[in-house]
Amino acid sequence: MRGFTTRAVHVGEEPSRSLYGDVVHPIHLSVTFRKKRVSEAEEGYVYSRTSNPTRDALEKKLAALEGAKYGLAFSSGLAAESTIILALLSKGDTIIAFDDLYGGTKRLFERVAARFGIRVVYVDARRPENVERELARSRSARMVWVETPTNPLLKLADLRAISEVSSSHGAILVVDNTFASPYFQNPLSLGADIVVHSATKYLSGHSDLVAGAVMVNDSELYERLRYHQNAIGAVLPPFDSWLLMRGLKTLALRMERHQYNAMRIAEHLEASSKVARVIYPGLESHPQHELARKQMRGYSGMLSFELEGGPARAVRFVENLKIIALAESLGGVESLIEIPALMTHASIPREERLRLGISDSLIRLSVGIEDLEDLIEDIDNALKTA
Ligand SMILES: *Cc1c(COP(=O)(O)O)cnc(C)c1O
């Protein structure tokens, strides 16, 4: 297999896919495609919800980046997740899920999937035995769903151990790989059945596109997902597919820089007397640092921290930053900061938030690719005035 960046740049852009030898894959907007005869077999393109040349090219590139056989592109991360659930689960089935999940995923499970009789049991998946215990207890467990690292506490799930217990109980393991990106972690190679991404984040990388991706190796799983991608219809349009392909070509370069900046900012914060605690999988102080070293090739660009002095200080700090933008989302070239308890995770009841470890003063930073010195100066100035 060719190197990561060679795949990112070239897969899906092959000259055989174009009439004119374009170096960059064209955007095919046509919704429908001419046939010579009524009786022509249904091969080639027919209708763009079912398949579209630009989306096909993107799906090849997405698969190549996870080292997967198949890729599928959706109109958002949550559209991808909805399609997985509707394609593979039925009334009465149970999902065993990491208790630290993206809020939108929890909302999808509890407010939408629950209405169709799908149950969710949450466990602390940092310990694979917790997953195994629930799998053994529940005869209806069909799916295990984890993120690693999680949002915003950067907890890790041991994917090899969890894939073993999942497959021994006949459950499908779904891994949300959004935080690590395929550059730093490939869950399929650790035994996962399905990888899902919010491509809105690192994959597109420029905070200008909402998209989702699914990668799998198993052809039966792929056929079911592909059937439902068309049947449900939450597909990524051609223009957005092209924009995502454009972003993916620089994924490796961006991830290297995100990680470089994040590691140094984490160390800088850890050394500051104004900071109470820093959570970053690349720090030796991270309780699962060894697991991160084992199953990831890098630690990505997300970190969380708490200042000395409570929530009001945290608010003053984030409001005093000049370069780092106070905004939700993550994974873009620009640094973004937020307070989960007041912003991205505000919908989780306070007691549950505290139980998970999301305090009122926890700050989440998505480190961008700006010059490190400028980011550190911005942070130091805001710490002073806060
Ligand atoms: C943003 C996000 C999602 C949802 O993706 P959208 O593209 O916003 O629908 C799912 N999982 C994680 C970890 C995310 O950060």
mmCIF file of C-alpha atoms and ligand atoms in Angstrom:
data_model
loop_
_atom_site.group_PDB
_atom_site.id
_atom_site.type_symbol
_atom_site.label_atom_id
_atom_site.label_comp_id
_atom_site.label_asym_id
_atom_site.label_seq_id
_atom_site.Cartn_x
_atom_site.Cartn_y
_atom_site.Cartn_z
ATOM 1 C CA MET A 1 0.000 0.000 0.000
ATOM 2 C CA ARG A 2 1.300 3.470 -0.874
ATOM 3 C CA GLY A 3 2.024 6.046 1.807
ATOM 4 C CA PHE A 4 -0.768 7.998 3.509
ATOM 5 C CA THR A 5 -0.229 11.325 1.748
ATOM 6 C CA THR A 6 0.265 9.726 -1.674
ATOM 7 C CA ARG A 7 -3.100 8.003 -1.189
ATOM 8 C CA ALA A 8 -4.691 11.240 0.067
ATOM 9 C CA VAL A 9 -3.485 13.164 -2.975
ATOM 10 C CA HIS A 10 -4.012 10.587 -5.738
ATOM 11 C CA VAL A 11 -6.744 8.059 -4.941
ATOM 12 C CA GLY A 12 -9.994 9.023 -6.658
ATOM 13 C CA GLU A 13 -8.195 11.446 -9.011
ATOM 14 C CA GLU A 14 -7.077 8.794 -11.546
ATOM 15 C CA PRO A 15 -6.923 10.019 -15.179
ATOM 16 C CA SER A 16 -9.185 7.124 -16.225
ATOM 17 C CA ARG A 17 -12.022 8.844 -14.338
ATOM 18 C CA SER A 18 -11.939 11.924 -16.566
ATOM 19 C CA LEU A 19 -12.587 12.693 -20.261
ATOM 20 C CA TYR A 20 -9.837 15.287 -20.552
ATOM 21 C CA GLY A 21 -7.084 14.069 -18.272
ATOM 22 C CA ASP A 22 -7.967 16.508 -15.467
ATOM 23 C CA VAL A 23 -5.449 16.429 -12.628
ATOM 24 C CA VAL A 24 -8.207 17.414 -10.195
ATOM 25 C CA HIS A 25 -11.410 15.371 -10.253
ATOM 26 C CA PRO A 26 -14.266 17.368 -11.823
ATOM 27 C CA ILE A 27 -17.546 18.180 -10.099
ATOM 28 C CA HIS A 28 -20.333 16.220 -11.764
ATOM 29 C CA LEU A 29 -23.598 18.017 -11.119
ATOM 30 C CA SER A 30 -25.849 16.030 -13.444
ATOM 31 C CA VAL A 31 -28.613 14.329 -11.501
ATOM 32 C CA THR A 32 -29.475 11.874 -14.227
ATOM 33 C CA PHE A 33 -27.568 10.032 -16.972
ATOM 34 C CA ARG A 34 -28.552 9.142 -20.549
ATOM 35 C CA LYS A 35 -29.120 5.578 -21.626
ATOM 36 C CA LYS A 36 -28.895 4.286 -25.201
ATOM 37 C CA ARG A 37 -31.662 1.720 -24.768
ATOM 38 C CA VAL A 38 -34.538 1.153 -22.375
ATOM 39 C CA SER A 39 -33.324 -2.369 -21.833
ATOM 40 C CA GLU A 40 -29.740 -1.375 -21.023
ATOM 41 C CA ALA A 41 -28.550 -3.151 -17.903
ATOM 42 C CA GLU A 42 -28.417 -0.958 -14.807
ATOM 43 C CA GLU A 43 -24.717 -0.409 -14.870
ATOM 44 C CA GLY A 44 -22.937 2.916 -14.817
ATOM 45 C CA TYR A 45 -24.621 5.972 -13.379
ATOM 46 C CA VAL A 46 -28.400 6.283 -13.312
ATOM 47 C CA TYR A 47 -29.436 8.815 -10.664
ATOM 48 C CA SER A 48 -27.189 10.842 -8.368
ATOM 49 C CA ARG A 49 -28.703 9.905 -5.011
ATOM 50 C CA THR A 50 -27.790 6.301 -5.799
ATOM 51 C CA SER A 51 -24.338 7.123 -7.129
ATOM 52 C CA ASN A 52 -22.523 10.109 -8.535
ATOM 53 C CA PRO A 53 -19.053 10.221 -10.134
ATOM 54 C CA THR A 54 -17.692 12.916 -7.808
ATOM 55 C CA ARG A 55 -19.047 11.256 -4.667
ATOM 56 C CA ASP A 56 -17.666 7.909 -5.903
ATOM 57 C CA ALA A 57 -14.209 9.432 -6.253
ATOM 58 C CA LEU A 58 -14.438 10.864 -2.739
ATOM 59 C CA GLU A 59 -15.625 7.522 -1.339
ATOM 60 C CA LYS A 60 -12.568 5.824 -2.858
ATOM 61 C CA LYS A 61 -10.311 8.399 -1.241
ATOM 62 C CA LEU A 62 -12.058 8.054 2.138
ATOM 63 C CA ALA A 63 -11.654 4.276 2.045
ATOM 64 C CA ALA A 64 -7.985 4.589 1.098
ATOM 65 C CA LEU A 65 -7.248 6.824 4.083
ATOM 66 C CA GLU A 66 -8.623 4.323 6.630
ATOM 67 C CA GLY A 67 -6.979 1.449 4.747
ATOM 68 C CA ALA A 68 -10.532 0.187 4.148
ATOM 69 C CA LYS A 69 -12.126 -1.632 1.215
ATOM 70 C CA TYR A 70 -15.179 0.628 1.096
ATOM 71 C CA GLY A 71 -16.097 4.218 1.898
ATOM 72 C CA LEU A 72 -19.456 6.010 1.993
ATOM 73 C CA ALA A 73 -20.078 9.767 2.145
ATOM 74 C CA PHE A 74 -23.046 11.378 3.897
ATOM 75 C CA SER A 75 -24.456 14.854 4.323
ATOM 76 C CA SER A 76 -23.250 15.066 7.966
ATOM 77 C CA GLY A 77 -21.668 12.942 10.658
ATOM 78 C CA LEU A 78 -25.106 12.446 12.193
ATOM 79 C CA ALA A 79 -26.576 11.428 8.814
ATOM 80 C CA ALA A 80 -23.864 8.760 8.646
ATOM 81 C CA GLU A 81 -24.693 7.603 12.181
ATOM 82 C CA SER A 82 -28.455 7.534 11.476
ATOM 83 C CA THR A 83 -27.854 5.423 8.394
ATOM 84 C CA ILE A 84 -25.734 2.931 10.379
ATOM 85 C CA ILE A 85 -28.498 2.576 12.979
ATOM 86 C CA LEU A 86 -31.370 2.276 10.486
ATOM 87 C CA ALA A 87 -29.424 -0.138 8.280
ATOM 88 C CA LEU A 88 -28.248 -2.526 10.965
ATOM 89 C CA LEU A 89 -30.583 -2.401 13.974
ATOM 90 C CA SER A 90 -34.212 -3.309 14.580
ATOM 91 C CA LYS A 91 -36.803 -2.865 17.275
ATOM 92 C CA GLY A 92 -35.704 -4.590 20.476
ATOM 93 C CA ASP A 93 -31.954 -4.325 19.773
ATOM 94 C CA THR A 94 -29.536 -2.795 22.272
ATOM 95 C CA ILE A 95 -26.469 -0.620 21.718
ATOM 96 C CA ILE A 96 -23.727 -0.785 24.365
ATOM 97 C CA ALA A 97 -22.153 2.691 24.207
ATOM 98 C CA PHE A 98 -19.263 4.570 25.794
ATOM 99 C CA ASP A 99 -20.805 6.927 28.380
ATOM 100 C CA ASP A 100 -18.602 9.774 27.094
ATOM 101 C CA LEU A 101 -20.052 10.393 23.602
ATOM 102 C CA TYR A 102 -20.585 13.396 21.353
ATOM 103 C CA GLY A 103 -23.822 15.092 22.534
ATOM 104 C CA GLY A 104 -25.496 14.822 19.122
ATOM 105 C CA THR A 105 -24.876 11.070 19.084
ATOM 106 C CA LYS A 106 -26.522 10.733 22.515
ATOM 107 C CA ARG A 107 -29.473 12.812 21.293
ATOM 108 C CA LEU A 108 -29.818 10.555 18.233
ATOM 109 C CA PHE A 109 -29.774 7.450 20.446
ATOM 110 C CA GLU A 110 -32.147 8.745 23.122
ATOM 111 C CA ARG A 111 -34.600 10.990 21.249
ATOM 112 C CA VAL A 112 -34.729 9.259 17.873
ATOM 113 C CA ALA A 113 -33.543 5.624 17.950
ATOM 114 C CA ALA A 114 -35.373 5.045 21.270
ATOM 115 C CA ARG A 115 -38.701 5.853 19.556
ATOM 116 C CA PHE A 116 -38.104 2.880 17.256
ATOM 117 C CA GLY A 117 -37.522 0.523 20.180
ATOM 118 C CA ILE A 118 -33.711 0.612 20.144
ATOM 119 C CA ARG A 119 -32.218 0.674 23.641
ATOM 120 C CA VAL A 120 -28.869 2.114 24.717
ATOM 121 C CA VAL A 121 -26.842 1.037 27.738
ATOM 122 C CA TYR A 122 -23.937 3.329 28.673
ATOM 123 C CA VAL A 123 -20.732 2.000 30.188
ATOM 124 C CA ASP A 124 -17.341 3.420 31.075
ATOM 125 C CA ALA A 125 -15.563 1.851 28.102
ATOM 126 C CA ARG A 126 -12.118 2.791 29.430
ATOM 127 C CA ARG A 127 -12.406 -0.678 30.971
ATOM 128 C CA PRO A 128 -13.173 -3.328 28.305
ATOM 129 C CA GLU A 129 -14.547 -5.614 31.048
ATOM 130 C CA ASN A 130 -17.427 -3.140 31.518
ATOM 131 C CA VAL A 131 -18.338 -3.610 27.860
ATOM 132 C CA GLU A 132 -18.005 -7.377 28.179
ATOM 133 C CA ARG A 133 -20.210 -7.484 31.293
ATOM 134 C CA GLU A 134 -23.050 -5.654 29.510
ATOM 135 C CA LEU A 135 -22.665 -7.827 26.408
ATOM 136 C CA ALA A 136 -22.940 -10.937 28.566
ATOM 137 C CA ARG A 137 -25.935 -9.537 30.456
ATOM 138 C CA SER A 138 -27.946 -8.363 27.444
ATOM 139 C CA ARG A 139 -29.184 -10.909 24.920
ATOM 140 C CA SER A 140 -30.307 -8.123 22.587
ATOM 141 C CA ALA A 141 -26.916 -6.364 22.357
ATOM 142 C CA ARG A 142 -26.207 -6.063 18.626
ATOM 143 C CA MET A 143 -23.831 -3.125 18.541
ATOM 144 C CA VAL A 144 -21.010 -1.581 20.570
ATOM 145 C CA TRP A 145 -20.399 2.122 19.938
ATOM 146 C CA VAL A 146 -17.320 4.005 21.130
ATOM 147 C CA GLU A 147 -15.404 7.189 20.475
ATOM 148 C CA THR A 148 -11.699 7.304 21.223
ATOM 149 C CA PRO A 149 -10.369 9.795 22.231
ATOM 150 C CA THR A 150 -13.671 11.126 23.577
ATOM 151 C CA ASN A 151 -15.087 14.610 23.580
ATOM 152 C CA PRO A 152 -14.180 16.662 25.671
ATOM 153 C CA LEU A 153 -12.389 14.490 28.265
ATOM 154 C CA LEU A 154 -10.102 12.639 25.842
ATOM 155 C CA LYS A 155 -10.759 9.268 27.439
ATOM 156 C CA LEU A 156 -9.560 6.254 25.446
ATOM 157 C CA ALA A 157 -11.121 2.901 24.624
ATOM 158 C CA ASP A 158 -8.807 -0.069 24.030
ATOM 159 C CA LEU A 159 -10.011 -0.961 20.538
ATOM 160 C CA ARG A 160 -8.299 -4.318 20.253
ATOM 161 C CA ALA A 161 -9.712 -5.535 23.567
ATOM 162 C CA ILE A 162 -13.188 -4.163 22.845
ATOM 163 C CA SER A 163 -13.261 -5.618 19.332
ATOM 164 C CA GLU A 164 -12.442 -9.038 20.791
ATOM 165 C CA VAL A 165 -15.274 -8.969 23.326
ATOM 166 C CA SER A 166 -17.667 -7.516 20.735
ATOM 167 C CA SER A 167 -16.997 -10.164 18.126
ATOM 168 C CA SER A 168 -17.085 -12.989 20.668
ATOM 169 C CA HIS A 169 -20.650 -11.860 21.512
ATOM 170 C CA GLY A 170 -21.601 -11.350 17.854
ATOM 171 C CA ALA A 171 -21.926 -7.558 18.202
ATOM 172 C CA ILE A 172 -20.854 -5.032 15.574
ATOM 173 C CA LEU A 173 -18.198 -2.582 16.824
ATOM 174 C CA VAL A 174 -18.668 0.995 15.567
ATOM 175 C CA VAL A 175 -15.844 3.454 16.269
ATOM 176 C CA ASP A 176 -16.242 7.215 15.881
ATOM 177 C CA ASN A 177 -12.721 8.170 14.779
ATOM 178 C CA THR A 178 -13.388 11.916 14.434
ATOM 179 C CA PHE A 179 -10.936 13.095 17.109
ATOM 180 C CA ALA A 180 -7.923 11.039 16.004
ATOM 181 C CA SER A 181 -8.497 11.227 12.213
ATOM 182 C CA PRO A 182 -7.300 8.362 9.984
ATOM 183 C CA TYR A 183 -3.825 9.897 10.022
ATOM 184 C CA PHE A 184 -3.291 8.951 13.664
ATOM 185 C CA GLN A 185 -5.560 5.939 14.174
ATOM 186 C CA ASN A 186 -7.153 3.218 12.027
ATOM 187 C CA PRO A 187 -9.772 1.348 14.088
ATOM 188 C CA LEU A 188 -10.469 -1.229 11.332
ATOM 189 C CA SER A 189 -6.900 -2.499 11.659
ATOM 190 C CA LEU A 190 -7.515 -2.930 15.414
ATOM 191 C CA GLY A 191 -10.613 -5.061 14.835
ATOM 192 C CA ALA A 192 -13.470 -2.545 14.508
ATOM 193 C CA ASP A 193 -16.233 -3.385 12.009
ATOM 194 C CA ILE A 194 -17.315 0.151 11.118
ATOM 195 C CA VAL A 195 -15.519 3.498 11.319
ATOM 196 C CA VAL A 196 -17.571 6.687 11.289
ATOM 197 C CA HIS A 197 -16.325 10.268 11.030
ATOM 198 C CA SER A 198 -17.768 13.693 11.281
ATOM 199 C CA ALA A 199 -15.911 14.798 8.150
ATOM 200 C CA THR A 200 -16.940 18.320 9.164
ATOM 201 C CA LYS A 201 -13.941 18.316 11.508
ATOM 202 C CA TYR A 202 -10.366 17.237 10.639
ATOM 203 C CA LEU A 203 -11.176 15.491 7.340
ATOM 204 C CA SER A 204 -12.412 18.649 5.633
ATOM 205 C CA GLY A 205 -10.283 20.758 7.965
ATOM 206 C CA HIS A 206 -11.396 24.259 7.019
ATOM 207 C CA SER A 207 -14.652 24.724 8.955
ATOM 208 C CA ASP A 208 -16.527 25.331 5.701
ATOM 209 C CA LEU A 209 -18.347 22.056 5.103
ATOM 210 C CA VAL A 210 -20.694 19.673 6.968
ATOM 211 C CA ALA A 211 -20.166 16.021 5.981
ATOM 212 C CA GLY A 212 -19.973 12.474 7.304
ATOM 213 C CA ALA A 213 -18.020 9.362 6.337
ATOM 214 C CA VAL A 214 -18.263 5.623 6.951
ATOM 215 C CA MET A 215 -15.548 3.081 6.175
ATOM 216 C CA VAL A 216 -15.825 -0.734 6.301
ATOM 217 C CA ASN A 217 -14.003 -3.842 5.051
ATOM 218 C CA ASP A 218 -16.801 -6.397 5.154
ATOM 219 C CA SER A 219 -18.645 -6.584 1.829
ATOM 220 C CA GLU A 220 -21.966 -7.668 3.376
ATOM 221 C CA LEU A 221 -21.924 -4.749 5.815
ATOM 222 C CA TYR A 222 -21.024 -2.472 2.930
ATOM 223 C CA GLU A 223 -23.920 -3.671 0.771
ATOM 224 C CA ARG A 224 -26.402 -3.071 3.590
ATOM 225 C CA LEU A 225 -25.018 0.383 4.324
ATOM 226 C CA ARG A 226 -24.919 1.308 0.661
ATOM 227 C CA TYR A 227 -28.484 0.123 0.138
ATOM 228 C CA HIS A 228 -29.605 2.334 3.039
ATOM 229 C CA GLN A 229 -27.453 5.271 1.960
ATOM 230 C CA ASN A 230 -29.634 5.340 -1.165
ATOM 231 C CA ALA A 231 -32.876 4.323 0.539
ATOM 232 C CA ILE A 232 -32.587 6.993 3.255
ATOM 233 C CA GLY A 233 -30.961 9.524 0.949
ATOM 234 C CA ALA A 234 -28.743 11.573 3.287
ATOM 235 C CA VAL A 235 -25.973 11.727 0.668
ATOM 236 C CA LEU A 236 -23.180 14.262 0.238
ATOM 237 C CA PRO A 237 -23.783 16.529 -2.790
ATOM 238 C CA PRO A 238 -21.207 16.705 -5.616
ATOM 239 C CA PHE A 239 -19.856 20.159 -4.779
ATOM 240 C CA ASP A 240 -19.346 19.235 -1.122
ATOM 241 C CA SER A 241 -17.779 15.929 -2.171
ATOM 242 C CA TRP A 242 -15.265 17.808 -4.267
ATOM 243 C CA LEU A 243 -14.556 20.272 -1.440
ATOM 244 C CA LEU A 244 -13.944 17.395 0.966
ATOM 245 C CA MET A 245 -11.547 15.749 -1.533
ATOM 246 C CA ARG A 246 -9.665 19.022 -1.693
ATOM 247 C CA GLY A 247 -9.374 19.169 2.092
ATOM 248 C CA LEU A 248 -8.260 15.553 2.411
ATOM 249 C CA LYS A 249 -5.180 16.094 0.255
ATOM 250 C CA THR A 250 -3.552 18.117 3.050
ATOM 251 C CA LEU A 251 -4.808 16.009 5.973
ATOM 252 C CA ALA A 252 -1.359 14.656 6.894
ATOM 253 C CA LEU A 253 0.286 18.087 6.798
ATOM 254 C CA ARG A 254 -2.471 19.621 8.881
ATOM 255 C CA MET A 255 -2.512 16.801 11.441
ATOM 256 C CA GLU A 256 1.264 17.014 11.941
ATOM 257 C CA ARG A 257 0.961 20.714 12.661
ATOM 258 C CA HIS A 258 -2.164 20.352 14.847
ATOM 259 C CA GLN A 259 -0.305 17.794 16.929
ATOM 260 C CA TYR A 260 2.953 19.789 17.071
ATOM 261 C CA ASN A 261 1.129 22.868 18.342
ATOM 262 C CA ALA A 262 -1.126 20.888 20.705
ATOM 263 C CA MET A 263 1.771 19.034 22.353
ATOM 264 C CA ARG A 264 3.645 22.255 23.029
ATOM 265 C CA ILE A 265 0.579 24.134 24.269
ATOM 266 C CA ALA A 266 -0.275 21.198 26.556
ATOM 267 C CA GLU A 267 3.243 21.305 28.026
ATOM 268 C CA HIS A 268 3.096 25.074 28.357
ATOM 269 C CA LEU A 269 -0.246 24.947 30.185
ATOM 270 C CA GLU A 270 0.905 22.092 32.412
ATOM 271 C CA ALA A 271 3.890 24.186 33.516
ATOM 272 C CA SER A 272 1.739 27.234 34.362
ATOM 273 C CA SER A 273 0.777 27.961 37.974
ATOM 274 C CA LYS A 274 -2.522 29.427 36.697
ATOM 275 C CA VAL A 275 -3.614 26.057 35.297
ATOM 276 C CA ALA A 276 -5.046 23.339 37.563
ATOM 277 C CA ARG A 277 -5.048 20.405 35.152
ATOM 278 C CA VAL A 278 -4.390 19.581 31.508
ATOM 279 C CA ILE A 279 -5.849 16.612 29.646
ATOM 280 C CA TYR A 280 -3.964 15.591 26.486
ATOM 281 C CA PRO A 281 -3.258 11.977 25.490
ATOM 282 C CA GLY A 282 0.296 12.940 24.500
ATOM 283 C CA LEU A 283 1.198 13.996 28.054
ATOM 284 C CA GLU A 284 2.697 11.387 30.352
ATOM 285 C CA SER A 285 0.284 12.641 33.010
ATOM 286 C CA HIS A 286 -2.671 11.376 30.929
ATOM 287 C CA PRO A 287 -3.947 8.256 32.730
ATOM 288 C CA GLN A 288 -4.140 6.324 29.443
ATOM 289 C CA HIS A 289 -0.979 7.662 27.805
ATOM 290 C CA GLU A 290 0.412 4.132 27.356
ATOM 291 C CA LEU A 291 -2.716 2.989 25.507
ATOM 292 C CA ALA A 292 -2.535 6.095 23.300
ATOM 293 C CA ARG A 293 1.063 5.221 22.422
ATOM 294 C CA LYS A 294 0.017 1.685 21.619
ATOM 295 C CA GLN A 295 -3.020 2.186 19.400
ATOM 296 C CA MET A 296 -2.473 5.669 17.929
ATOM 297 C CA ARG A 297 0.353 7.003 15.783
ATOM 298 C CA GLY A 298 -0.012 10.470 17.294
ATOM 299 C CA TYR A 299 -2.170 12.373 19.759
ATOM 300 C CA SER A 300 -4.064 14.764 17.479
ATOM 301 C CA GLY A 301 -4.885 18.395 18.192
ATOM 302 C CA MET A 302 -7.568 18.370 20.905
ATOM 303 C CA LEU A 303 -6.861 19.191 24.529
ATOM 304 C CA SER A 304 -8.878 20.176 27.591
ATOM 305 C CA PHE A 305 -7.830 22.023 30.714
ATOM 306 C CA GLU A 306 -9.024 23.730 33.865
ATOM 307 C CA LEU A 307 -7.730 27.010 35.253
ATOM 308 C CA GLU A 308 -7.204 27.653 38.931
ATOM 309 C CA GLY A 309 -10.079 29.765 40.210
ATOM 310 C CA GLY A 310 -13.453 28.495 38.983
ATOM 311 C CA PRO A 311 -15.928 29.023 36.137
ATOM 312 C CA ALA A 312 -15.983 32.866 36.087
ATOM 313 C CA ARG A 313 -12.245 32.882 35.462
ATOM 314 C CA ALA A 314 -12.629 30.347 32.651
ATOM 315 C CA VAL A 315 -15.249 32.581 31.005
ATOM 316 C CA ARG A 316 -13.011 35.681 31.298
ATOM 317 C CA PHE A 317 -10.101 33.704 29.837
ATOM 318 C CA VAL A 318 -11.909 32.472 26.732
ATOM 319 C CA GLU A 319 -13.480 35.893 26.143
ATOM 320 C CA ASN A 320 -10.085 37.614 26.326
ATOM 321 C CA LEU A 321 -8.428 35.584 23.580
ATOM 322 C CA LYS A 322 -7.727 37.473 20.344
ATOM 323 C CA ILE A 323 -6.528 34.841 17.861
ATOM 324 C CA ILE A 324 -8.154 31.700 19.253
ATOM 325 C CA ALA A 325 -11.840 31.970 18.372
ATOM 326 C CA LEU A 326 -14.574 31.361 20.936
ATOM 327 C CA ALA A 327 -16.679 28.922 18.919
ATOM 328 C CA GLU A 328 -18.081 25.397 18.825
ATOM 329 C CA SER A 329 -16.816 22.698 16.446
ATOM 330 C CA LEU A 330 -13.224 21.541 16.048
ATOM 331 C CA GLY A 331 -10.629 20.229 13.631
ATOM 332 C CA GLY A 332 -10.301 23.331 11.455
ATOM 333 C CA VAL A 333 -7.070 25.133 10.588
ATOM 334 C CA GLU A 334 -8.100 27.921 12.968
ATOM 335 C CA SER A 335 -7.858 27.405 16.732
ATOM 336 C CA LEU A 336 -11.272 27.165 18.410
ATOM 337 C CA ILE A 337 -12.000 27.254 22.124
ATOM 338 C CA GLU A 338 -15.150 26.653 24.162
ATOM 339 C CA ILE A 339 -16.510 25.809 27.598
ATOM 340 C CA PRO A 340 -18.344 22.463 27.229
ATOM 341 C CA ALA A 341 -20.598 22.939 30.298
ATOM 342 C CA LEU A 342 -21.934 26.211 28.844
ATOM 343 C CA MET A 343 -21.742 25.414 25.133
ATOM 344 C CA THR A 344 -21.369 22.002 23.431
ATOM 345 C CA HIS A 345 -22.440 19.916 26.450
ATOM 346 C CA ALA A 346 -24.974 22.327 28.021
ATOM 347 C CA SER A 347 -27.858 19.957 27.250
ATOM 348 C CA ILE A 348 -26.437 17.215 29.525
ATOM 349 C CA PRO A 349 -27.909 17.506 33.072
ATOM 350 C CA ARG A 350 -25.314 19.034 35.430
ATOM 351 C CA GLU A 351 -25.169 15.984 37.713
ATOM 352 C CA GLU A 352 -24.409 13.646 34.831
ATOM 353 C CA ARG A 353 -21.838 16.067 33.459
ATOM 354 C CA LEU A 354 -20.038 16.195 36.800
ATOM 355 C CA ARG A 355 -20.174 12.408 37.124
ATOM 356 C CA LEU A 356 -18.450 12.113 33.734
ATOM 357 C CA GLY A 357 -15.824 14.663 34.797
ATOM 358 C CA ILE A 358 -17.012 17.684 32.791
ATOM 359 C CA SER A 359 -16.743 20.447 35.396
ATOM 360 C CA ASP A 360 -18.266 23.912 34.975
ATOM 361 C CA SER A 361 -14.821 25.377 34.365
ATOM 362 C CA LEU A 362 -13.440 22.801 31.910
ATOM 363 C CA ILE A 363 -12.135 24.436 28.725
ATOM 364 C CA ARG A 364 -11.813 22.561 25.413
ATOM 365 C CA LEU A 365 -9.273 23.750 22.858
ATOM 366 C CA SER A 366 -9.077 22.629 19.240
ATOM 367 C CA VAL A 367 -5.537 23.681 18.405
ATOM 368 C CA GLY A 368 -5.217 25.099 14.894
ATOM 369 C CA ILE A 369 -2.239 25.346 12.568
ATOM 370 C CA GLU A 370 -1.327 28.982 13.312
ATOM 371 C CA ASP A 371 2.215 29.860 14.425
ATOM 372 C CA LEU A 372 2.849 28.346 17.828
ATOM 373 C CA GLU A 373 4.421 31.526 19.251
ATOM 374 C CA ASP A 374 1.293 33.545 18.397
ATOM 375 C CA LEU A 375 -1.007 30.994 20.036
ATOM 376 C CA ILE A 376 1.099 30.862 23.203
ATOM 377 C CA GLU A 377 1.263 34.658 23.386
ATOM 378 C CA ASP A 378 -2.525 34.833 22.977
ATOM 379 C CA ILE A 379 -3.000 32.279 25.770
ATOM 380 C CA ASP A 380 -0.526 34.001 28.115
ATOM 381 C CA ASN A 381 -2.114 37.426 27.582
ATOM 382 C CA ALA A 382 -5.590 36.080 28.278
ATOM 383 C CA LEU A 383 -4.341 34.227 31.368
ATOM 384 C CA LYS A 384 -2.883 37.475 32.688
ATOM 385 C CA THR A 385 -6.063 39.514 32.206
ATOM 386 C CA ALA A 386 -8.336 36.728 33.454
HETATM 387 C C1 LIG B 1 -19.248 16.776 15.305
HETATM 388 C C2 LIG B 1 -19.225 15.359 15.711
HETATM 389 C C3 LIG B 1 -20.210 14.459 15.288
HETATM 390 C C4 LIG B 1 -21.401 14.902 14.446
HETATM 391 O O1 LIG B 1 -21.000 15.265 13.168
HETATM 392 P P1 LIG B 1 -21.772 16.367 12.260
HETATM 393 O O2 LIG B 1 -20.945 16.422 11.034
HETATM 394 O O3 LIG B 1 -21.796 17.639 13.051
HETATM 395 O O4 LIG B 1 -23.143 15.827 12.034
HETATM 396 C C5 LIG B 1 -20.103 13.142 15.675
HETATM 397 N N1 LIG B 1 -19.086 12.713 16.453
HETATM 398 C C6 LIG B 1 -18.128 13.552 16.894
HETATM 399 C C7 LIG B 1 -17.037 13.028 17.760
HETATM 400 C C8 LIG B 1 -18.157 14.901 16.556
HETATM 401 O O5 LIG B 1 -17.215 15.729 17.002
#
